[in-house]
Structure formats: C-alpha cells, structure tokens
Coordinates of C-alpha atoms in Angstrom, one line a residue:
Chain V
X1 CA 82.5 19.6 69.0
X2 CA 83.1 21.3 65.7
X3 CA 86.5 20.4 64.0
X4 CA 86.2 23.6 61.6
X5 CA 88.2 21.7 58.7
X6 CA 87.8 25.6 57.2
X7 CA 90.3 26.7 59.4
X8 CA 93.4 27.9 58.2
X9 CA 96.3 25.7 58.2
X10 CA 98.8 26.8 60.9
X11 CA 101.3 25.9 63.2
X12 CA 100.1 25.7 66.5
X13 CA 103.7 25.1 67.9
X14 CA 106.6 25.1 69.8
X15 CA 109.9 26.8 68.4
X16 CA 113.2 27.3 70.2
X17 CA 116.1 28.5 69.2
X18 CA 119.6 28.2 71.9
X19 CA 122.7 29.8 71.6
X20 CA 125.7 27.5 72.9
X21 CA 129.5 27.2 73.4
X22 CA 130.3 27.1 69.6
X23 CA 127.3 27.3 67.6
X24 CA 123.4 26.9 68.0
X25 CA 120.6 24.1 68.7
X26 CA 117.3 24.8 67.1
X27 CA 114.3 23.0 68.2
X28 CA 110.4 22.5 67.0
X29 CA 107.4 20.1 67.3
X30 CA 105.6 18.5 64.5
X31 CA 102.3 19.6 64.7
X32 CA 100.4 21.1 62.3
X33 CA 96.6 21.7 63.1
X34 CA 93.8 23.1 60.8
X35 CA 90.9 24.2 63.8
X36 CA 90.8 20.9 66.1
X37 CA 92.4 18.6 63.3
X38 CA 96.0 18.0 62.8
X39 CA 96.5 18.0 59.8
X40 CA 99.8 17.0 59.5
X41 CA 101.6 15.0 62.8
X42 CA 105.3 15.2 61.7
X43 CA 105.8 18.6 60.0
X44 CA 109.5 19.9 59.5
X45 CA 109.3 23.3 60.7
X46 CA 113.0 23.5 61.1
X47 CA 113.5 24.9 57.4
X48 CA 116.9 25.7 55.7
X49 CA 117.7 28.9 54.3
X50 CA 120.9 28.0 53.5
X51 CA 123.8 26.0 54.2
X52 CA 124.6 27.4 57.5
X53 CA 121.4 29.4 58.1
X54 CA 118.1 27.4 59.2
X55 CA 114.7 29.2 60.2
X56 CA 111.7 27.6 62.9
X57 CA 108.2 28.6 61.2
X58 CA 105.3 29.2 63.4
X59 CA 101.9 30.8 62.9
X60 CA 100.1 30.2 59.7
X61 CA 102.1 27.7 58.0
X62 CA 101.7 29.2 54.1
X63 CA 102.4 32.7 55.2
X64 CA 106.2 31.0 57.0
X65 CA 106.4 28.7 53.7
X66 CA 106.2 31.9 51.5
X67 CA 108.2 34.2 53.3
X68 CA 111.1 31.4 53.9
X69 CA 111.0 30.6 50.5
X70 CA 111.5 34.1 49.2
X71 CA 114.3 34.8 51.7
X72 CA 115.9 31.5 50.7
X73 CA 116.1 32.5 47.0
X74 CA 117.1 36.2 47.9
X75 CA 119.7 34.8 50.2
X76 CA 120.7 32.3 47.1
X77 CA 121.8 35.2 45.2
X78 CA 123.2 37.0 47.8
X79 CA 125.7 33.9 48.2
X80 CA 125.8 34.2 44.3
X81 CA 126.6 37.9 44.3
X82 CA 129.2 38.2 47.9
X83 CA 131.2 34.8 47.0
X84 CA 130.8 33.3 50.2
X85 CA 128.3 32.4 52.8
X86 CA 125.6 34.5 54.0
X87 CA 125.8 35.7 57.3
X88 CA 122.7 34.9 59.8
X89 CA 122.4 38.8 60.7
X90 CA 121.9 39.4 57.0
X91 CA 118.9 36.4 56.8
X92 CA 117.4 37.6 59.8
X93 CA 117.3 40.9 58.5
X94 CA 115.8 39.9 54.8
X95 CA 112.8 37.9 57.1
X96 CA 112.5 41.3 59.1
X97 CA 112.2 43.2 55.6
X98 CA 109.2 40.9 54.3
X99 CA 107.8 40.8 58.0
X100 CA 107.8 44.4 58.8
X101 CA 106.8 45.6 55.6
X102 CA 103.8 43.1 55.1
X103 CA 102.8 43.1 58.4
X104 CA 99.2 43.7 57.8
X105 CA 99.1 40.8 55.9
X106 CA 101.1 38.1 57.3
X107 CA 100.8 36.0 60.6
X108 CA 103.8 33.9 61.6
X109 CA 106.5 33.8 63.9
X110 CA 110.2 33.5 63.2
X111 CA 113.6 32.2 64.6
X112 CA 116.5 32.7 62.7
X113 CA 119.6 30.8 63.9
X114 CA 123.2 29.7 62.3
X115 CA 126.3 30.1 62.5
X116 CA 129.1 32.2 60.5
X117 CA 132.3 32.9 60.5
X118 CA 131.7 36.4 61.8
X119 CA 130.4 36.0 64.9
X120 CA 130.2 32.3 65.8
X121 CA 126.4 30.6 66.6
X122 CA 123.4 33.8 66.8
X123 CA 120.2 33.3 67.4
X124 CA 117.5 36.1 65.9
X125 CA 114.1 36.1 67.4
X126 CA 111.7 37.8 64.9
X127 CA 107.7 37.8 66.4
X128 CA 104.7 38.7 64.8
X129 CA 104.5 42.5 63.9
X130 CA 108.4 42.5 62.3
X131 CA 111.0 43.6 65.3
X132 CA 114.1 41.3 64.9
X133 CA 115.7 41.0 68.2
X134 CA 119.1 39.2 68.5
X135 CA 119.3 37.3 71.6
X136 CA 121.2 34.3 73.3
X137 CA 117.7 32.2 73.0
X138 CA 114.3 32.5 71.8
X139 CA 111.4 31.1 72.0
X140 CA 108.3 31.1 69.7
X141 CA 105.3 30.0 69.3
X142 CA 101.9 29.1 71.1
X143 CA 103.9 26.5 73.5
X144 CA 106.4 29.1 74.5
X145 CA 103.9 30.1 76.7
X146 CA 104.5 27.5 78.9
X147 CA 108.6 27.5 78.5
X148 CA 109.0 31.1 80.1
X149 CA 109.8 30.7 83.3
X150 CA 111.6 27.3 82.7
X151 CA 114.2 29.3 80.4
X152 CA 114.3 31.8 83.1
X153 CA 115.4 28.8 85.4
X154 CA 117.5 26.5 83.2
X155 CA 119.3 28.9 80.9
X156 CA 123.2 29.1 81.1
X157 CA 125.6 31.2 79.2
X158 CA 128.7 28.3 77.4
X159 CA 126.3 25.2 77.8
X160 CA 128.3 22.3 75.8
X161 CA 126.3 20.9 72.7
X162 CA 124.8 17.8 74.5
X163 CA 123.7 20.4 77.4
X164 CA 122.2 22.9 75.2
X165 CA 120.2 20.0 72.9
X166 CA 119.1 18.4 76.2
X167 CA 117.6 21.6 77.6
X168 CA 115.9 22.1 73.9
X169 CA 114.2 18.5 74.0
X170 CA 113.2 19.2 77.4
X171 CA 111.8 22.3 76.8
X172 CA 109.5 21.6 73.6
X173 CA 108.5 18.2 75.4
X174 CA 107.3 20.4 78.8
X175 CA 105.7 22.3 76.1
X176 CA 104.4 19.3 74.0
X177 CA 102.7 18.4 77.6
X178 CA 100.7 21.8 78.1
X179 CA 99.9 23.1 74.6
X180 CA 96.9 22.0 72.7
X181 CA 98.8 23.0 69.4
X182 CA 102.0 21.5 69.9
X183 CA 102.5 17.4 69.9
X184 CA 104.0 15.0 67.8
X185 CA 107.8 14.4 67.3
X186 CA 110.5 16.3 68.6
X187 CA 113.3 17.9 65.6
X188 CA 116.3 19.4 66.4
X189 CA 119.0 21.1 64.1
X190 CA 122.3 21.6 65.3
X191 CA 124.8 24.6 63.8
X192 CA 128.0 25.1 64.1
X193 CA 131.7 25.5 62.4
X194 CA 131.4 21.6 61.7
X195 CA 128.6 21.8 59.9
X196 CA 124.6 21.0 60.2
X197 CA 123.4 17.6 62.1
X198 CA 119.4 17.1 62.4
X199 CA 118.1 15.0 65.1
X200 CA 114.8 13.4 65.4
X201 CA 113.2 12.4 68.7
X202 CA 110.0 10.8 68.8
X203 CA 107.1 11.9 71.0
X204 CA 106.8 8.4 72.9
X205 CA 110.3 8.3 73.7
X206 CA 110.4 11.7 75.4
X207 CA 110.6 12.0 79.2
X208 CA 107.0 11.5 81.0
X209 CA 105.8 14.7 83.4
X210 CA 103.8 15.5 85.9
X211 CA 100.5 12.9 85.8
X212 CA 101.2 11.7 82.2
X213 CA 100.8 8.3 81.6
X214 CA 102.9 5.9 79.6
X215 CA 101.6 4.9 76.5
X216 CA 99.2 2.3 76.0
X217 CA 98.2 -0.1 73.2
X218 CA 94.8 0.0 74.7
X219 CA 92.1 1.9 77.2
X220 CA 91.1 -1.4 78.7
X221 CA 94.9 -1.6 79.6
X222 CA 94.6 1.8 81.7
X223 CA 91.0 0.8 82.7
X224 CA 92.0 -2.4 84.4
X225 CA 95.4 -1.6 86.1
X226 CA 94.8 -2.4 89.8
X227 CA 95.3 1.0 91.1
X228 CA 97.0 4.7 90.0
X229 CA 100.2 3.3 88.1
X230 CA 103.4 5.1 90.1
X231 CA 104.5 8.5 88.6
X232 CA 107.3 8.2 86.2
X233 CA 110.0 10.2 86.9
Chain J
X1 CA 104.8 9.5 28.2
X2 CA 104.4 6.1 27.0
X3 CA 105.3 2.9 29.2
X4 CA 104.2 0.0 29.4
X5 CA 104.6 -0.2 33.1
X6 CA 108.2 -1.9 32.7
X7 CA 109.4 -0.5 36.6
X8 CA 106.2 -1.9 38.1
X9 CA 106.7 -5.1 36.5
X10 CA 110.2 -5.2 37.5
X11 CA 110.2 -4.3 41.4
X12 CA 106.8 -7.2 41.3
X13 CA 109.0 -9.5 39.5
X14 CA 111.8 -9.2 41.8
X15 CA 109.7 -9.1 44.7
X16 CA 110.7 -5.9 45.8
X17 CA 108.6 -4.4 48.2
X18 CA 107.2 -1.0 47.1
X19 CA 106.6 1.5 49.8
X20 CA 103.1 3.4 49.2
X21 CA 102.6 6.6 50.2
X22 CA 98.9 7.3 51.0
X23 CA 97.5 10.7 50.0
X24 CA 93.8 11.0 50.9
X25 CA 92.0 14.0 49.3
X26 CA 88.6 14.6 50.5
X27 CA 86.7 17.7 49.9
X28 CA 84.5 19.2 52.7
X29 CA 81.2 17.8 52.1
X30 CA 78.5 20.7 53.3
X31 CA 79.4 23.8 54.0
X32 CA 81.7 22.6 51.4
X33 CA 85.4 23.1 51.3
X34 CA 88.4 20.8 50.9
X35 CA 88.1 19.3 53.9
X36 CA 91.8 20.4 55.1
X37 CA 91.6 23.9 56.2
X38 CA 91.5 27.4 55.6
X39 CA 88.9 27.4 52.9
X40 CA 87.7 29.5 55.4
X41 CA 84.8 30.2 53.2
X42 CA 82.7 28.1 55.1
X43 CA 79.9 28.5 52.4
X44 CA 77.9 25.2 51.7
X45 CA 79.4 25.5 48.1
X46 CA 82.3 24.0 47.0
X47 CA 82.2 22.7 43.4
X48 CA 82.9 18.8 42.7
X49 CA 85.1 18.2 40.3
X50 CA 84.3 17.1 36.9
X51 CA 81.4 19.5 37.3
X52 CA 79.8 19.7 33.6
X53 CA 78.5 22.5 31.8
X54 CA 75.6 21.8 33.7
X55 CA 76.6 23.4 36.9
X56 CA 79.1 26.0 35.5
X57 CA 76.6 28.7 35.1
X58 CA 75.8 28.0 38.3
X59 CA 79.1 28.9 39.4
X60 CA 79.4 31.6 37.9
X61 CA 75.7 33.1 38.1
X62 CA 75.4 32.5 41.5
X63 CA 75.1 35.5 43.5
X64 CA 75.7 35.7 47.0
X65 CA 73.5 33.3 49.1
X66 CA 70.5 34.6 51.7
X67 CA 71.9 32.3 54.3
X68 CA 75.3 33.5 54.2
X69 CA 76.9 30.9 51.7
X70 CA 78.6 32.3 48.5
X71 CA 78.4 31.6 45.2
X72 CA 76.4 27.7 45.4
X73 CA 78.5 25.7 43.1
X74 CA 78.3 21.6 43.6
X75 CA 80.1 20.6 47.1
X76 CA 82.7 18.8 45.9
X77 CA 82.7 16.6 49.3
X78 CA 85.0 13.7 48.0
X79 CA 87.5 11.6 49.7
X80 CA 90.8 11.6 48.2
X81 CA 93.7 9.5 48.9
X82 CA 97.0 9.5 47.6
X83 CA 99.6 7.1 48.8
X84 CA 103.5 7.1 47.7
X85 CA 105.2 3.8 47.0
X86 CA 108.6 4.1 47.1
X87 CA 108.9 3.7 43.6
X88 CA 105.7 5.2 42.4
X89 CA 102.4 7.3 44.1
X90 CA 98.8 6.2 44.0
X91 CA 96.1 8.1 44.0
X92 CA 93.0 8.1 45.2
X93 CA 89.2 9.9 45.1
X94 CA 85.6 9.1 45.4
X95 CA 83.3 10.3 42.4
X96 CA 80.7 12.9 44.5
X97 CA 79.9 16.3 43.3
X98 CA 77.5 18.0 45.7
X99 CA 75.9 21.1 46.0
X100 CA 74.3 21.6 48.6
X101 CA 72.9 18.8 49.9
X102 CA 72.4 17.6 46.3
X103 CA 74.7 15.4 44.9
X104 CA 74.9 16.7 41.8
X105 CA 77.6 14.8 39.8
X106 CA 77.5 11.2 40.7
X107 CA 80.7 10.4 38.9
X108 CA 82.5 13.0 38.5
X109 CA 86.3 12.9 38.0
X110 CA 88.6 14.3 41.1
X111 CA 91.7 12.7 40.3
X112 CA 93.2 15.8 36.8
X113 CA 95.7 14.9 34.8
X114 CA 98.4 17.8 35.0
X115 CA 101.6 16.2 33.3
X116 CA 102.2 12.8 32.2
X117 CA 103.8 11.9 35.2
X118 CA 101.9 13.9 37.4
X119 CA 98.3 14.0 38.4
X120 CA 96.7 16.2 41.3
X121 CA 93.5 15.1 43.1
X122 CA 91.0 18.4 43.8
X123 CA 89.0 19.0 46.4
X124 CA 87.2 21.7 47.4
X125 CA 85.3 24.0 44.8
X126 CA 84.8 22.5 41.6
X127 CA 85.1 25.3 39.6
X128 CA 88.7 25.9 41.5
X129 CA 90.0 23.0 41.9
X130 CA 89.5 22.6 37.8
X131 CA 90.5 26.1 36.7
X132 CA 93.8 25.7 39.1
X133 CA 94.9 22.2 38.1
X134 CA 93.7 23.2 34.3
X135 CA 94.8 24.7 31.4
X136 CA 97.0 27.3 32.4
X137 CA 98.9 25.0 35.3
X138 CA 99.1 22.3 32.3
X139 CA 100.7 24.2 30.1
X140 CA 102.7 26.0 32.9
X141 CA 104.1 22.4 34.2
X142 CA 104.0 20.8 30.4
X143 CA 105.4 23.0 29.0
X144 CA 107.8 24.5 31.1
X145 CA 110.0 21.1 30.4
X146 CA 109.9 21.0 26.9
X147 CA 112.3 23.7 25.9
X148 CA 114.9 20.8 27.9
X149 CA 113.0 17.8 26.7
X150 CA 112.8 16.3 29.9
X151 CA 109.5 15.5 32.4
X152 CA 108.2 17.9 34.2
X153 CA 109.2 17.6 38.0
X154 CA 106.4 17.3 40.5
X155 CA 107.8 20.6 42.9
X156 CA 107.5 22.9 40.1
X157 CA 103.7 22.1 39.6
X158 CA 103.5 22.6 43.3
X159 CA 105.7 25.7 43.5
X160 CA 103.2 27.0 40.2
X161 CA 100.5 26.2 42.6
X162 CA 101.3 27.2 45.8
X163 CA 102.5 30.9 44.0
X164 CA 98.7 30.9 43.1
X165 CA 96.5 29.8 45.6
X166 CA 98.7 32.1 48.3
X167 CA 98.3 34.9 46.0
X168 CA 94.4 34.5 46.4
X169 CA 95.2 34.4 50.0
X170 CA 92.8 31.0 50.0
X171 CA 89.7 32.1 48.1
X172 CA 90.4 30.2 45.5
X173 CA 89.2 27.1 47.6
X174 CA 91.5 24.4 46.1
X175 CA 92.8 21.8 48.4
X176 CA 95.2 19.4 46.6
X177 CA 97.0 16.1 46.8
X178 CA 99.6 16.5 44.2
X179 CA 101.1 13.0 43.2
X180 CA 104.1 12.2 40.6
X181 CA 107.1 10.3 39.6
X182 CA 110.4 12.4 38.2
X183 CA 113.8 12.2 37.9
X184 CA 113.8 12.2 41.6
X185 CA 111.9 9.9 42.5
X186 CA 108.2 9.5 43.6
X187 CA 106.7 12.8 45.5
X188 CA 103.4 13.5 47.5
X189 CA 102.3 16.8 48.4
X190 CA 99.2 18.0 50.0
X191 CA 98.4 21.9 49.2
X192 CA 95.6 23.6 50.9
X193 CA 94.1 26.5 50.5
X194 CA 95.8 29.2 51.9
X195 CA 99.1 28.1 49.9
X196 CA 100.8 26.0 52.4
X197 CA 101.9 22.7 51.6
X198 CA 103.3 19.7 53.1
X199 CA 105.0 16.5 52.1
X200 CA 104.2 13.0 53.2
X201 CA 104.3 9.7 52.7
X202 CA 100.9 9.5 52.7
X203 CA 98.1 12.2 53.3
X204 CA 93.8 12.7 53.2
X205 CA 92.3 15.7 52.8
X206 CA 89.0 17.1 52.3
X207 CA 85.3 16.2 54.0
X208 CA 86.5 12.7 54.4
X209 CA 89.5 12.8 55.3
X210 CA 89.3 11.9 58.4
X211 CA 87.8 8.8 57.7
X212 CA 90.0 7.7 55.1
X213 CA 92.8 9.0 57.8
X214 CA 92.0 6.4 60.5
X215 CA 92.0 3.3 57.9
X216 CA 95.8 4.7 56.5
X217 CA 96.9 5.0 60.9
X218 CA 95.6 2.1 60.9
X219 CA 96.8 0.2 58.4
X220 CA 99.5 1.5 56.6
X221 CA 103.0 0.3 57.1
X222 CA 106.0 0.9 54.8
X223 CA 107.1 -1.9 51.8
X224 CA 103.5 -2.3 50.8
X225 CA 102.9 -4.1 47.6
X226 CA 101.8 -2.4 44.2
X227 CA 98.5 -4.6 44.7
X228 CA 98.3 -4.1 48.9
X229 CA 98.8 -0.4 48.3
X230 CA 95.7 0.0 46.2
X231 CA 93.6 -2.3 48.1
X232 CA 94.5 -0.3 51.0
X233 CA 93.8 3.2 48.9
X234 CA 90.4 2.1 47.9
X235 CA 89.6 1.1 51.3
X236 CA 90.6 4.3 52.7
X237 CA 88.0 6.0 50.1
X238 CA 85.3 3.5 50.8
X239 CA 85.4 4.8 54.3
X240 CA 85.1 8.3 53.8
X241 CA 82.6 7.3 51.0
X242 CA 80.2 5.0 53.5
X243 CA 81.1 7.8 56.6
X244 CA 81.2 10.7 55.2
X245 CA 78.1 12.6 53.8
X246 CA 79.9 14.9 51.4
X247 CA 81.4 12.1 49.6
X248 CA 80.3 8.7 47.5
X249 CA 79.6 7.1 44.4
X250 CA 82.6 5.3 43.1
X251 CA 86.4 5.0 44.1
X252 CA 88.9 6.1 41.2
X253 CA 92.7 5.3 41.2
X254 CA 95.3 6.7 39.8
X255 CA 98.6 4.8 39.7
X256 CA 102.1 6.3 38.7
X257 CA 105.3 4.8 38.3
X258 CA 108.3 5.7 36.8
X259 CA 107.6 5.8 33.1
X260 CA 104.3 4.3 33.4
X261 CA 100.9 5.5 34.9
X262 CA 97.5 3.8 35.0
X263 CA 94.3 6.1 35.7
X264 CA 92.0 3.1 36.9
X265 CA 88.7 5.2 36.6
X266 CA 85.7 3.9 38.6
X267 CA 88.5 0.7 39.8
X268 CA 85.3 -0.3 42.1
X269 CA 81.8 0.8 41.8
X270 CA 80.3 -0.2 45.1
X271 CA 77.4 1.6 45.0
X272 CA 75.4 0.3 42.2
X273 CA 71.8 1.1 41.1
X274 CA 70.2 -1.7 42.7
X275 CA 66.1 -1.0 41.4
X276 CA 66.0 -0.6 37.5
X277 CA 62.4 -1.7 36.0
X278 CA 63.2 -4.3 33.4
X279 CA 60.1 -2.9 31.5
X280 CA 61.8 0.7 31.1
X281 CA 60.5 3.5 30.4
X282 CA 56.9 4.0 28.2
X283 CA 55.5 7.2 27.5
X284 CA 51.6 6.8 27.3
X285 CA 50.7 9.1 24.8
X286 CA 51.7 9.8 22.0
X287 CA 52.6 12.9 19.9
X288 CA 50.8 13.6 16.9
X289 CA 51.9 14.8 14.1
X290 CA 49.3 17.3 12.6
X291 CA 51.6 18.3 9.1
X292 CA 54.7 18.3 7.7
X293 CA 56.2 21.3 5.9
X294 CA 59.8 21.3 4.3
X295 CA 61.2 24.7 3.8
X296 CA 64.4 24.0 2.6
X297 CA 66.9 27.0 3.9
X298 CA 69.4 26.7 0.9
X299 CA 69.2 26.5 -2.4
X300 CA 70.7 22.8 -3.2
X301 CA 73.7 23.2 -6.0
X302 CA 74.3 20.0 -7.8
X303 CA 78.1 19.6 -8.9
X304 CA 78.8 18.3 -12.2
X305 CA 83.2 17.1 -12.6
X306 CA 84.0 18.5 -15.8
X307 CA 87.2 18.8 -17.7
X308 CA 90.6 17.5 -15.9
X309 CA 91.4 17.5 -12.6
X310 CA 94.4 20.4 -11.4
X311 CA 97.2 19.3 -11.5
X312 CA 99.4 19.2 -7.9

C-alpha cells in the first residue's frame, strides 16, 4: 500500500460544536493524517480566537491555520477598536468573509463557538463553500458522517454542562470508532460566562463499542485468549 | 550568542532531568519530497541540502522531466530528528543528498543555522529548503530583534515561514523541523509544505520519518537526560539512515540550550569507506612537456621609495 507522504497535510477529523444551558462544549479528535500517515496523533484543533471565542479546524490543516490566524488578529483589533469583547456572531462572520470570498482556493471546515454577553453560548457552523449557519449544534468534519443520526437521537435543548460534554465525548469517540481520519485523543473546550476550561480525554480511556477490543500490550495477548473475550459494555 | 553552555551544565550538575523533545526531519527519499506531506509534487526531485554549486545549475536548468518529474534537483531523502528537552531542543539529520537515485551529496548539511538560538532542519528540495531557511528568513528573524536588542523568538521564524510557504500554496517543497530556545522557553515546530504547522514535543518528518518515528514511540519518554536525549536522536536517524533508501551517510546534531548551542556536525559517521588502496592513486603516463613560453600579460613596474613618507 502506498502511504503517499506527498499528500497534503489535513485534518481528517471529527469536530463538534454543542450549545448548552449557559454556554457551549466544543469537541475534536487529534488526528492529523498526511495520505495513510498521521502525521501528527495529538493535534489541538480546538484553536482560540479570542478570549471567549474558540474555532474547531478541519480539512486541510494550513488553509484552517491561515484563515484562524488572520481572523484572530482581525478580531484582536476589533477588541482594540470596540473596547470590549468580540462577539461570536462577529468571528463567525470574519471566517465566513475569508471562506466565501476565497472559496476557490481554500478547503476546510469551520465551527465557530463562544459565548458573549449578548446572546449567551452560540454555536456557528461554517462548511466548505462559505455559508455560515447558526445553529444549536454542528458537526464537521469527515467523522460527522457517522454522528448524524446519533445527534438526531441524543440531542436535547437545556442539557446541563456535564450532559452536553458527555454527549460530545461520546459522539467524537463513536466517530473515533468508524472514521479512518479521526483517532487519537479526545479535546474538549468548554465556554461560558465563567470563563474557558479545556479537557483532555485520552483515546484508551474512552468507552469501548460495538466489537472493539480493549487494548493490548501485545498480539500474542489477543492471539492466545481462550475464546472471543466478552463485549464491553 | 556566546555561551559557554552554563544552563546545560547546571540542570546536569544538579541532576535535573531534562525533557527532550524529538523532532525527526526526513526528506522523501525518491520521488523526492519532505517526507511529511503535501509536497504534492511527487517528482523524484527534491534537492538535498547543502547541495553545492555543483547541482545548482541543475536546479535551475532543469527543464521539465520526460517521465513526469519536474525540475531533477538532488532528492534530499534525509532523516531528520529534532527532540525538545525541557530546557533546550536537539536536532537531528542524516547527511544524504540524492537525485534521483544518485546520492549526490554524501555529506551534505540539513540541519541551517537561522538565528543564534534557532536552527531549522530542511527536508525536501534542496534548493528550497536552502533559499527558505536562507538569507532573506536570516535576516528577517536576525534582524527583526535587533532594533530591541533581544533574541529572536522561535514563532516569528515560523510565522515568517509559514506566511511563505502557504503563499506558494506548497510548491516551494520545504518541509521543516524548526528547533530553538527563547525567552520562552525551548520550542519545536514541524512546518510542511503547504504552510501548516504543528508543535510537539518531539516530531520526524521527511522519507524516513517513519523509521525514525517508531524508535522515538518506542523509546521516548519525558525527563530524558542531555546525554540519553542525543543518543536516542542519533538512533532515531540511524534507523531511517539503515531503513530508509532516500537517506544515509552520517548523523548530524544540533543541540540548543538557553544561551548556549552546539552544532555536533557528523557526531557519528557510521558509514565509513571501508576499501581505500593504500598504494593510491598512479597515473601511468605521463604528460610531456613539449615547450615553455612566457608571455608576460603586464608590463612589470618596479617601485622605488623616494622622499618622505605623508604624513597622517
């Protein structure tokens, strides 16, 4: 099989971004992958644009550094200019200006999500091609795929904090399970009047699904077991 | 930046465990490219570093290749590994220029200086990787601190190059393990590319990469020695150098702690010329020389001192 080490560096991933009762919960993978190599296993896609504002990257990870980083500065003297903190419809909408306007040129998938005074915890979804849609979650990425119908299920308007950063983990690990392009740790930013707190879950202490295995030190381990271990539940 | 290595001697004295970072920068041996990604060129060429004059023209001559591969500059297939200790960064890179399946430089020099507290292994294209971590980025990063006197940082040469390999939306076919001690503290970064970057604690990149990748999963942990932390480095690059086909030669390291760096060029050499003929070389015949004729070019002006010499 081919690795294709030319391939260009992207983000395979899994973003989410949840509305709760009081503020946000954004959530991402770790994985970064260049063709059938990841290139980098514990990536922070969860990036702050400012101190109440963060952004999940997906796609190709130097067009989502570049655009993040020129929305962070613009939003820096925005701050500057207004005299107090930026509102997240006003970061969305800077990251809808450079992903409409460049969309020829630019691959990557946005979530904007934070929380103002304004209009409490707002999540902006903001795909590939530049539409910014506001909504009370979004998902992003090539996992997402898989998290559809689970959101259809599972999401409820005024989930507490713990509910709505349970239902993230879950989400990206279901995700973690499926997609190819989505593995390593779990990160988690939380928003809300209170502040920012990040969370950090690894990927071996996430809940096991259907037919995965627990981990092993070694494949003689597996190879030896006396029969099919029982399913973890 | 001159130091006499005063914080390294310190955290050994004291015992202090320094956590290494591991950066391994290979560069995509044939069909050349830093091994990382998106050189997306997927032409057999990528320049070594430390290409000479030699290959230049090659580099730039080179017109576009029959079997689809660009402009054939030496591969630069090398194995590059940079690792962080938690007071300082070590860097890593095997000595391999290839082109083709040539090697064309057998100990070239991957690991470029770009501030005196910052270096940046290359790998990729040659020519690249040395125009981008060259002049104008050394002066950019050098210079940029001395209206304030103070070091450079290590995130303003990789903002500089990050604004300049996304604005050649990864033709310029760099891939870089940036290394360097500031104000802040130790930093790695690994830039590919397409103008992404990352930052670890320690990272490989280019053709053998992935072998030098599996000896750092293996074996790295964090509170490595000064000492552990290089052995582990060059071990890393003697894997991708004994695995991998795009890289070899020798291992260079590159320590850098605060206020003190060590460039450790060829630290092993383990593949040495093992048949040299102890007679040497003869050349049977001789040249004869049939007659000599002197034509001298200028007219030869004989200065005589006269009177006083001027006065200041």
């Amino acid at each position: 099989m081919d690795l294709n080490l030319d391939a260009p560096h992207s983000m395979g991933t899994t973003i989410i971004g949840v509305t709760y009762n009081g503020g946000v919960v954004l959530g991402a993978d770790s994985r970064t992958s260049t063709g059938m190599y990841v290139a980098n296993r514990a990536s922070d896609k969860i990036t702050q644009l400012t101190d109440n504002v963060y952004v999940c990257r997906s796609g190709s990870a130097a067009d989502s550094q570049v655009v993040s980083d020129y929305v962070r500065y613009f939003l820096h003297q925005h701050t500057i200019q207004l005299g107090q903190p930026a509102t997240v419809k006003v970061s969305a909408n800077l990251i809808r200006m450079l992903a409409y306007n460049n969309k020829n040129m630019l691959q990557t998938g946005l979530i904007v999500g934070g929380w103002d005074k304004y209009e409490g915890g707002k999540i902006y979804g903001i795909p590939l091609g530049g539409t910014v849609v506001e909504q009370p979650f979004a998902i992003e990425g090539s996992g997402s795929s898989y998290l559809y119908g689970f959101f259809d299920l599972a999401w409820k308007e005024n989930m507490t904090k713990e509910e709505a950063e349970q239902l993230v983990v879950k989400a990206v690990s279901l995700a973690i399970a499926r997609d190819g392009a989505s593995g390593g740790v779990v990160r988690t930013v939380i928003i809300n009047s209170e502040g920012v707190t990040r969370n950090f879950y690894p990927g071996d202490k996430l809940q096991l699904w259907h037919e995965e295995l627990e981990p092993q030190n070694s494949l003689l381990d597996i190879l030896n077991a006396a029969g099919p271990e029982p399913m973890a539940m | 930046m001159s130091g006499v290595g005063d914080g390294g001697d310190e955290a050994e004295a004291l015992g202090v465990e320094v956590v290494f970072f591991l950066a391994v920068v290979g560069a995509e041996a044939v069909g050349g490219e830093v091994g990382a990604d998106a050189v997306g060129f997927g032409d057999p060429a990528a320049a070594g570093e430390g290409v000479g004059e030699l290959l230049l023209p090659l580099a730039l001559g080179a017109p576009a290749g029959v079997g689809g591969s660009a402009a054939k500059t030496a591969v630069m297939a090398n194995t590059a590994t940079a690792r962080d200790r938690s007071d300082g960064v070590i860097l890593g890179a095997d000595t391999r220029a290839t082109e083709g399946p040539i090697a064309a430089d057998k100990n070239c020099e991957k690991i470029h200086y770009m501030a005196p507290n910052i270096y940046c292994c290359g790998a990729g294209t040659a020519a690249d990787t040395e125009a981008v971590t060259g002049m104008s980025f050394l002066t950019s990063v050098c210079v940029a601190s001395l209206p304030d006197w103070r070091d450079s940082r290590v995130i303003t040469a990789l903002t500089l190059l990050k604004k300049h390999l996304f604005s050649y939306q990864g033709h310029v076919s760099a891939a870089l393990v940036l290394g360097g001690v500031d104000i802040t503290g130790p930093h790695l970064h690994t830039i590919y590319p397409h103008g992404s970057t990352d930052t670890l604690p320690f990272a490989t990149m280019g053709s053998g990469s992935l072998a030098a990748m599996s000896v750092f999963e293996a074996k790295y942990k964090e509170g490595l020695t000064r000492d552990e932390g290089i052995k582990l480095v060059a071990e890393a690059i003697c894997s991708g150098i004994f695995n991998d086909l795009g890289s070899g030669s020798n291992v260079d390291i590159c320590v850098i702690t605060k206020g003190n760096k060590e460039y450790l060029r060829n630290y092993m050499e383990p593949n040495p010329r093992t048949y040299v003929s102890s007679k040497g070389y003869s050349f049977t015949k001789k040249t004869e020389v049939l007659r000599t004729k002197i034509t001298p070019l200028m007219e030869r002006v004989e200065i005589t001192e006269v009177g006083e010499a001027m006065e200041e």
